[in-house]
Amino acid sequence: MLLANGLQALTDQEGRYAFRDLLGLHQVMLDPASAPFPPKALPENLGEGYRKRALVQGATVVDFPLVPPKGWVRVERSTVLRMGPLMVEKKLLSVGEKVYVELRLRSGETLPDFTLTDLLPAGGEKTFHFPEFSGEETLVYEVGEARLTDPEVRWRYP
């Protein structure tokens, strides 16, 4: 995110950002090189929609809704693993000619030394390690073919 005066801020994983100690009229810009999709056409947009004017007085929100990607996503297969406080949902997604694995992890408590291992259809495995896992996380990676395998998880309590 950029201001007309050159001040910039990075967004977090949810797309949130903050500029501190600003007052008055400012022009906020979404960096076109970092936006995964173009902005939606809205009346308050300036130019192609990557810029907006904002009157800043206290807490002010300026959103840049983006056009969703075009294409079809189809869930080929899915499985759910529940073990104690952990739930892992695995889906095989077809996007055009490509096949992706989506792993959604949820835990109501902190799991120390957490490892998820997912066997790959062509052999080998994909491993994700977290020194401490809690909350929610979505992991996505591409695979060569739509063959569902069950993920394996482990963690250690102190």
PDB file of C-alpha atoms in Angstrom:
ATOM      1  CA  MET A   1       0.000   0.000   0.000  1.00  0.00           C
ATOM      2  CA  LEU A   2       1.325   3.410  -0.938  1.00  0.00           C
ATOM      3  CA  LEU A   3       0.438   7.003  -0.133  1.00  0.00           C
ATOM      4  CA  ALA A   4       0.936   9.811  -2.645  1.00  0.00           C
ATOM      5  CA  ASN A   5       3.788  11.189  -0.482  1.00  0.00           C
ATOM      6  CA  GLY A   6       5.741   7.908  -0.870  1.00  0.00           C
ATOM      7  CA  LEU A   7       4.922   6.440   2.543  1.00  0.00           C
ATOM      8  CA  GLN A   8       4.284   2.703   2.225  1.00  0.00           C
ATOM      9  CA  ALA A   9       3.022  -0.199   4.318  1.00  0.00           C
ATOM     10  CA  LEU A  10       2.899  -3.951   3.809  1.00  0.00           C
ATOM     11  CA  THR A  11      -0.307  -5.906   4.265  1.00  0.00           C
ATOM     12  CA  ASP A  12      -0.661  -8.930   6.504  1.00  0.00           C
ATOM     13  CA  GLN A  13      -1.955 -12.327   5.309  1.00  0.00           C
ATOM     14  CA  GLU A  14      -5.539 -11.042   5.509  1.00  0.00           C
ATOM     15  CA  GLY A  15      -4.758  -7.942   3.421  1.00  0.00           C
ATOM     16  CA  ARG A  16      -4.951  -5.528   6.379  1.00  0.00           C
ATOM     17  CA  TYR A  17      -2.614  -2.558   6.581  1.00  0.00           C
ATOM     18  CA  ALA A  18      -2.135   0.561   8.707  1.00  0.00           C
ATOM     19  CA  PHE A  19      -0.610   4.014   8.364  1.00  0.00           C
ATOM     20  CA  ARG A  20      -0.118   5.747  11.720  1.00  0.00           C
ATOM     21  CA  ASP A  21      -0.476   9.431  12.651  1.00  0.00           C
ATOM     22  CA  LEU A  22      -2.233  10.664   9.504  1.00  0.00           C
ATOM     23  CA  LEU A  23      -4.874  13.369   9.264  1.00  0.00           C
ATOM     24  CA  GLY A  24      -6.548  15.062   6.335  1.00  0.00           C
ATOM     25  CA  LEU A  25      -7.067  14.156   2.697  1.00  0.00           C
ATOM     26  CA  HIS A  26      -4.780  11.439   1.321  1.00  0.00           C
ATOM     27  CA  GLN A  27      -4.536   9.338  -1.816  1.00  0.00           C
ATOM     28  CA  VAL A  28      -4.066   5.629  -1.059  1.00  0.00           C
ATOM     29  CA  MET A  29      -2.731   3.304  -3.756  1.00  0.00           C
ATOM     30  CA  LEU A  30      -2.690  -0.455  -4.072  1.00  0.00           C
ATOM     31  CA  ASP A  31       0.561  -1.509  -5.753  1.00  0.00           C
ATOM     32  CA  PRO A  32      -0.558  -3.042  -9.086  1.00  0.00           C
ATOM     33  CA  ALA A  33       2.486  -5.337  -9.153  1.00  0.00           C
ATOM     34  CA  SER A  34       1.499  -6.961  -5.847  1.00  0.00           C
ATOM     35  CA  ALA A  35      -2.260  -7.323  -6.429  1.00  0.00           C
ATOM     36  CA  PRO A  36      -3.115 -10.871  -7.536  1.00  0.00           C
ATOM     37  CA  PHE A  37      -6.231  -9.687  -9.421  1.00  0.00           C
ATOM     38  CA  PRO A  38      -7.455  -6.324 -10.762  1.00  0.00           C
ATOM     39  CA  PRO A  39      -9.661  -4.110  -8.562  1.00  0.00           C
ATOM     40  CA  LYS A  40     -13.433  -4.125  -8.996  1.00  0.00           C
ATOM     41  CA  ALA A  41     -14.826  -1.096 -10.820  1.00  0.00           C
ATOM     42  CA  LEU A  42     -16.353   1.201  -8.176  1.00  0.00           C
ATOM     43  CA  PRO A  43     -17.516   4.852  -8.400  1.00  0.00           C
ATOM     44  CA  GLU A  44     -14.981   6.044  -5.796  1.00  0.00           C
ATOM     45  CA  ASN A  45     -12.003   4.581  -7.695  1.00  0.00           C
ATOM     46  CA  LEU A  46      -9.462   6.913  -9.241  1.00  0.00           C
ATOM     47  CA  GLY A  47      -7.990   5.901 -12.594  1.00  0.00           C
ATOM     48  CA  GLU A  48      -7.963   2.136 -13.102  1.00  0.00           C
ATOM     49  CA  GLY A  49      -9.057   1.468  -9.513  1.00  0.00           C
ATOM     50  CA  TYR A  50      -5.676   1.048  -7.849  1.00  0.00           C
ATOM     51  CA  ARG A  51      -6.024   4.518  -6.247  1.00  0.00           C
ATOM     52  CA  LYS A  52      -8.612   5.967  -3.847  1.00  0.00           C
ATOM     53  CA  ARG A  53      -8.987   9.277  -2.059  1.00  0.00           C
ATOM     54  CA  ALA A  54      -9.538   9.103   1.712  1.00  0.00           C
ATOM     55  CA  LEU A  55     -10.383  11.778   4.271  1.00  0.00           C
ATOM     56  CA  VAL A  56      -8.528  10.473   7.339  1.00  0.00           C
ATOM     57  CA  GLN A  57      -9.970  11.410  10.734  1.00  0.00           C
ATOM     58  CA  GLY A  58      -9.128   8.890  13.423  1.00  0.00           C
ATOM     59  CA  ALA A  59      -9.668   5.309  12.296  1.00  0.00           C
ATOM     60  CA  THR A  60     -10.416   5.267   8.561  1.00  0.00           C
ATOM     61  CA  VAL A  61     -10.887   2.223   6.330  1.00  0.00           C
ATOM     62  CA  VAL A  62     -10.108   2.146   2.605  1.00  0.00           C
ATOM     63  CA  ASP A  63     -10.861  -1.175   0.916  1.00  0.00           C
ATOM     64  CA  PHE A  64      -9.733  -2.387  -2.503  1.00  0.00           C
ATOM     65  CA  PRO A  65     -12.121  -5.214  -3.457  1.00  0.00           C
ATOM     66  CA  LEU A  66     -10.551  -7.335  -6.184  1.00  0.00           C
ATOM     67  CA  VAL A  67     -12.199  -9.118  -9.102  1.00  0.00           C
ATOM     68  CA  PRO A  68     -12.297 -12.856  -8.326  1.00  0.00           C
ATOM     69  CA  PRO A  69     -10.391 -15.099 -10.712  1.00  0.00           C
ATOM     70  CA  LYS A  70     -12.282 -16.654 -13.588  1.00  0.00           C
ATOM     71  CA  GLY A  71     -12.321 -20.379 -14.059  1.00  0.00           C
ATOM     72  CA  TRP A  72     -13.762 -23.492 -12.614  1.00  0.00           C
ATOM     73  CA  VAL A  73     -12.612 -25.162  -9.449  1.00  0.00           C
ATOM     74  CA  ARG A  74     -13.976 -28.620  -8.858  1.00  0.00           C
ATOM     75  CA  VAL A  75     -13.449 -30.693  -5.735  1.00  0.00           C
ATOM     76  CA  GLU A  76     -12.471 -34.154  -6.955  1.00  0.00           C
ATOM     77  CA  ARG A  77     -12.274 -35.910  -3.597  1.00  0.00           C
ATOM     78  CA  SER A  78     -11.977 -35.034   0.067  1.00  0.00           C
ATOM     79  CA  THR A  79     -11.225 -36.648   3.414  1.00  0.00           C
ATOM     80  CA  VAL A  80     -11.261 -35.490   7.043  1.00  0.00           C
ATOM     81  CA  LEU A  81      -8.864 -36.581   9.788  1.00  0.00           C
ATOM     82  CA  ARG A  82      -9.839 -35.904  13.414  1.00  0.00           C
ATOM     83  CA  MET A  83      -7.403 -36.639  16.198  1.00  0.00           C
ATOM     84  CA  GLY A  84      -7.843 -35.109  19.654  1.00  0.00           C
ATOM     85  CA  PRO A  85      -7.950 -31.301  19.310  1.00  0.00           C
ATOM     86  CA  LEU A  86      -6.851 -31.440  15.650  1.00  0.00           C
ATOM     87  CA  MET A  87      -8.913 -31.581  12.483  1.00  0.00           C
ATOM     88  CA  VAL A  88      -7.302 -31.882   9.025  1.00  0.00           C
ATOM     89  CA  GLU A  89      -9.495 -31.579   5.933  1.00  0.00           C
ATOM     90  CA  LYS A  90      -7.862 -32.615   2.663  1.00  0.00           C
ATOM     91  CA  LYS A  91      -9.351 -31.807  -0.741  1.00  0.00           C
ATOM     92  CA  LEU A  92      -8.192 -32.510  -4.284  1.00  0.00           C
ATOM     93  CA  LEU A  93      -9.099 -29.529  -6.473  1.00  0.00           C
ATOM     94  CA  SER A  94      -9.130 -29.443 -10.274  1.00  0.00           C
ATOM     95  CA  VAL A  95      -8.396 -26.021 -11.736  1.00  0.00           C
ATOM     96  CA  GLY A  96      -8.308 -26.287 -15.499  1.00  0.00           C
ATOM     97  CA  GLU A  97      -5.765 -28.985 -16.311  1.00  0.00           C
ATOM     98  CA  LYS A  98      -3.987 -28.747 -12.943  1.00  0.00           C
ATOM     99  CA  VAL A  99      -4.690 -30.652  -9.724  1.00  0.00           C
ATOM    100  CA  TYR A 100      -4.045 -29.078  -6.323  1.00  0.00           C
ATOM    101  CA  VAL A 101      -4.153 -30.409  -2.771  1.00  0.00           C
ATOM    102  CA  GLU A 102      -5.726 -28.141  -0.164  1.00  0.00           C
ATOM    103  CA  LEU A 103      -5.062 -29.015   3.473  1.00  0.00           C
ATOM    104  CA  ARG A 104      -7.080 -27.086   6.075  1.00  0.00           C
ATOM    105  CA  LEU A 105      -5.754 -27.565   9.598  1.00  0.00           C
ATOM    106  CA  ARG A 106      -7.612 -26.514  12.754  1.00  0.00           C
ATOM    107  CA  SER A 107      -6.667 -26.979  16.380  1.00  0.00           C
ATOM    108  CA  GLY A 108      -8.293 -25.656  19.531  1.00  0.00           C
ATOM    109  CA  GLU A 109      -5.047 -25.929  21.472  1.00  0.00           C
ATOM    110  CA  THR A 110      -1.341 -25.459  20.845  1.00  0.00           C
ATOM    111  CA  LEU A 111       0.364 -28.556  19.440  1.00  0.00           C
ATOM    112  CA  PRO A 112       4.151 -28.466  20.005  1.00  0.00           C
ATOM    113  CA  ASP A 113       6.573 -29.926  17.435  1.00  0.00           C
ATOM    114  CA  PHE A 114       3.723 -30.496  14.948  1.00  0.00           C
ATOM    115  CA  THR A 115       4.459 -32.316  11.671  1.00  0.00           C
ATOM    116  CA  LEU A 116       2.049 -33.159   8.852  1.00  0.00           C
ATOM    117  CA  THR A 117       3.255 -35.610   6.198  1.00  0.00           C
ATOM    118  CA  ASP A 118       1.263 -36.117   3.009  1.00  0.00           C
ATOM    119  CA  LEU A 119       2.158 -38.924   0.602  1.00  0.00           C
ATOM    120  CA  LEU A 120       2.403 -37.828  -3.039  1.00  0.00           C
ATOM    121  CA  PRO A 121       0.664 -39.847  -5.802  1.00  0.00           C
ATOM    122  CA  ALA A 122       3.899 -40.217  -7.814  1.00  0.00           C
ATOM    123  CA  GLY A 123       5.890 -41.309  -4.751  1.00  0.00           C
ATOM    124  CA  GLY A 124       7.661 -39.271  -2.133  1.00  0.00           C
ATOM    125  CA  GLU A 125       5.999 -37.053   0.427  1.00  0.00           C
ATOM    126  CA  LYS A 126       5.252 -33.431   1.256  1.00  0.00           C
ATOM    127  CA  THR A 127       6.128 -32.491   4.848  1.00  0.00           C
ATOM    128  CA  PHE A 128       5.044 -29.411   6.799  1.00  0.00           C
ATOM    129  CA  HIS A 129       6.569 -28.707  10.217  1.00  0.00           C
ATOM    130  CA  PHE A 130       5.474 -26.148  12.812  1.00  0.00           C
ATOM    131  CA  PRO A 131       7.435 -25.648  16.058  1.00  0.00           C
ATOM    132  CA  GLU A 132       4.005 -24.859  17.586  1.00  0.00           C
ATOM    133  CA  PHE A 133       0.693 -25.126  15.747  1.00  0.00           C
ATOM    134  CA  SER A 134      -2.585 -23.590  16.896  1.00  0.00           C
ATOM    135  CA  GLY A 135      -5.593 -21.963  15.276  1.00  0.00           C
ATOM    136  CA  GLU A 136      -6.195 -22.411  11.545  1.00  0.00           C
ATOM    137  CA  GLU A 137      -3.904 -22.773   8.543  1.00  0.00           C
ATOM    138  CA  THR A 138      -4.548 -23.579   4.876  1.00  0.00           C
ATOM    139  CA  LEU A 139      -1.780 -25.231   2.845  1.00  0.00           C
ATOM    140  CA  VAL A 140      -2.019 -25.614  -0.948  1.00  0.00           C
ATOM    141  CA  TYR A 141       0.323 -27.326  -3.382  1.00  0.00           C
ATOM    142  CA  GLU A 142       0.153 -28.780  -6.891  1.00  0.00           C
ATOM    143  CA  VAL A 143       0.232 -32.528  -7.603  1.00  0.00           C
ATOM    144  CA  GLY A 144       0.473 -34.425 -10.866  1.00  0.00           C
ATOM    145  CA  GLU A 145      -2.645 -36.572 -10.578  1.00  0.00           C
ATOM    146  CA  ALA A 146      -5.939 -36.696  -8.659  1.00  0.00           C
ATOM    147  CA  ARG A 147      -5.262 -39.557  -6.262  1.00  0.00           C
ATOM    148  CA  LEU A 148      -6.317 -39.134  -2.637  1.00  0.00           C
ATOM    149  CA  THR A 149      -4.004 -40.266   0.155  1.00  0.00           C
ATOM    150  CA  ASP A 150      -4.519 -39.816   3.885  1.00  0.00           C
ATOM    151  CA  PRO A 151      -2.184 -37.360   5.613  1.00  0.00           C
ATOM    152  CA  GLU A 152      -0.240 -38.384   8.708  1.00  0.00           C
ATOM    153  CA  VAL A 153       0.205 -36.062  11.702  1.00  0.00           C
ATOM    154  CA  ARG A 154       2.250 -36.122  14.878  1.00  0.00           C
ATOM    155  CA  TRP A 155       3.061 -33.759  17.714  1.00  0.00           C
ATOM    156  CA  ARG A 156       4.746 -34.005  21.098  1.00  0.00           C
ATOM    157  CA  TYR A 157       3.546 -32.705  24.407  1.00  0.00           C
ATOM    158  CA  PRO A 158       6.296 -31.571  26.781  1.00  0.00           C
TER     159      PRO A 158
END
